[in-house]
C-alpha cells in the first residue's frame, strides 16, 4: 500500500468540517495530522472526531504556520479576508493548498498568491 496523503486544516468552521468529512470518507488514503482554530471547543471536537493528536492541534492558523511543514496538503478554511495571510506562508513552506473561495477579496492578493504558487 502506498503512503497516505497527510493533510492539515486551518479553520474549522462549516467549510473546514465539510472538507474534513470528505477526507474521512477516504481514510485509507488520507490522514488528518494537524488542525488549527481560534475557538478551543471547535479545535477539541475536530481533533477528537478525526483523531488528530494533541501535538497536531494549534490555537490559530498563524501558530500552525510557524511550524515546519506538517503535512502534504493544507486546507485553508479561515475567514475570506485571512486567506492571503495564510496562503503565502503555506506556499512558502511548500504545502499543496486547497484554498477556499474567494481566494481573496482583493485582486492584487489573488495575483500574488498565484505568483507564489507558480514559483
Short mmCIF file of C-alpha atoms in Angstrom, two decimals, residues 3-101:
data_model
loop_
_atom_site.label_atom_id
_atom_site.label_comp_id
_atom_site.label_asym_id
_atom_site.label_seq_id
_atom_site.Cartn_x
_atom_site.Cartn_y
_atom_site.Cartn_z
CA UNK A 3 1.83 6.21 1.71
CA UNK A 4 -1.23 8.12 2.92
CA UNK A 5 -1.64 11.73 1.89
CA UNK A 6 -1.36 13.89 5.01
CA UNK A 7 -3.50 16.99 5.46
CA UNK A 8 -3.72 19.95 7.81
CA UNK A 9 -6.72 22.22 8.36
CA UNK A 10 -6.59 25.95 9.10
CA UNK A 11 -10.09 27.00 10.16
CA UNK A 12 -12.61 24.53 11.49
CA UNK A 13 -15.92 26.15 10.69
CA UNK A 14 -18.58 24.66 8.45
CA UNK A 15 -16.38 24.67 5.34
CA UNK A 16 -13.41 23.11 7.10
CA UNK A 17 -15.61 20.42 8.58
CA UNK A 18 -17.20 19.67 5.22
CA UNK A 19 -13.77 19.10 3.67
CA UNK A 20 -12.73 17.00 6.68
CA UNK A 21 -15.81 14.80 6.26
CA UNK A 22 -14.75 14.17 2.66
CA UNK A 23 -11.23 13.30 3.80
CA UNK A 24 -12.65 10.93 6.42
CA UNK A 25 -14.50 9.05 3.69
CA UNK A 26 -11.09 8.25 2.21
CA UNK A 27 -9.31 7.48 5.48
CA UNK A 28 -7.48 4.60 3.81
CA UNK A 29 -5.72 7.19 1.62
CA UNK A 30 -5.83 10.44 3.63
CA UNK A 31 -4.80 11.20 7.21
CA UNK A 32 -5.62 14.45 9.01
CA UNK A 33 -2.49 15.20 11.04
CA UNK A 34 -2.89 18.85 12.09
CA UNK A 35 -5.59 21.43 12.69
CA UNK A 36 -5.94 25.00 13.89
CA UNK A 37 -8.77 27.20 15.09
CA UNK A 38 -9.06 30.15 17.43
CA UNK A 39 -12.08 28.58 19.16
CA UNK A 40 -10.80 25.91 21.53
CA UNK A 41 -14.08 23.99 21.63
CA UNK A 42 -14.08 23.62 17.81
CA UNK A 43 -10.44 22.56 17.91
CA UNK A 44 -11.07 19.94 20.61
CA UNK A 45 -14.17 18.49 18.88
CA UNK A 46 -12.41 18.33 15.50
CA UNK A 47 -9.31 16.68 16.96
CA UNK A 48 -11.40 14.13 18.80
CA UNK A 49 -13.59 13.33 15.80
CA UNK A 50 -10.70 12.90 13.35
CA UNK A 51 -8.06 11.50 15.69
CA UNK A 52 -5.65 14.43 15.48
CA UNK A 53 -3.03 14.09 18.22
CA UNK A 54 -2.60 16.94 20.73
CA UNK A 55 0.77 17.86 19.23
CA UNK A 56 -1.01 18.49 15.91
CA UNK A 57 -3.51 20.99 17.37
CA UNK A 58 -2.89 24.73 17.21
CA UNK A 59 -4.78 27.71 18.62
CA UNK A 60 -4.51 29.64 15.35
CA UNK A 61 -3.52 29.23 11.72
CA UNK A 62 -0.66 31.63 12.38
CA UNK A 63 0.69 29.38 15.15
CA UNK A 64 0.45 26.32 12.92
CA UNK A 65 2.18 28.14 10.06
CA UNK A 66 5.15 28.99 12.30
CA UNK A 67 5.96 25.28 12.43
CA UNK A 68 7.89 23.36 9.82
CA UNK A 69 5.71 21.75 7.16
CA UNK A 70 3.34 19.36 8.93
CA UNK A 71 1.52 17.73 6.01
CA UNK A 72 1.40 17.34 2.27
CA UNK A 73 -1.71 19.49 1.86
CA UNK A 74 -3.19 22.37 3.80
CA UNK A 75 -6.86 23.24 3.61
CA UNK A 76 -7.23 26.96 4.27
CA UNK A 77 -10.78 27.44 5.50
CA UNK A 78 -10.33 30.59 7.55
CA UNK A 79 -12.26 33.81 7.01
CA UNK A 80 -12.04 35.12 3.43
CA UNK A 81 -10.09 38.22 4.44
CA UNK A 82 -7.46 35.97 6.09
CA UNK A 83 -6.75 33.72 3.10
CA UNK A 84 -3.86 35.77 1.71
CA UNK A 85 -2.07 35.92 5.06
CA UNK A 86 -2.32 32.17 5.42
CA UNK A 87 -1.80 31.10 1.80
CA UNK A 88 1.53 32.87 1.25
CA UNK A 89 3.39 31.31 4.21
CA UNK A 90 1.81 27.91 3.44
CA UNK A 91 3.03 28.08 -0.15
CA UNK A 92 6.47 29.19 1.03
CA UNK A 93 6.60 26.02 3.16
CA UNK A 94 5.77 24.01 0.03
CA UNK A 95 2.27 22.93 1.03
CA UNK A 96 -0.15 21.98 -1.69
CA UNK A 97 -3.23 24.10 -0.99
CA UNK A 98 -6.95 23.70 -1.04
CA UNK A 99 -7.89 27.34 -0.75
CA UNK A 100 -11.50 28.28 -0.14
CA UNK A 101 -13.18 30.72 -2.44
#
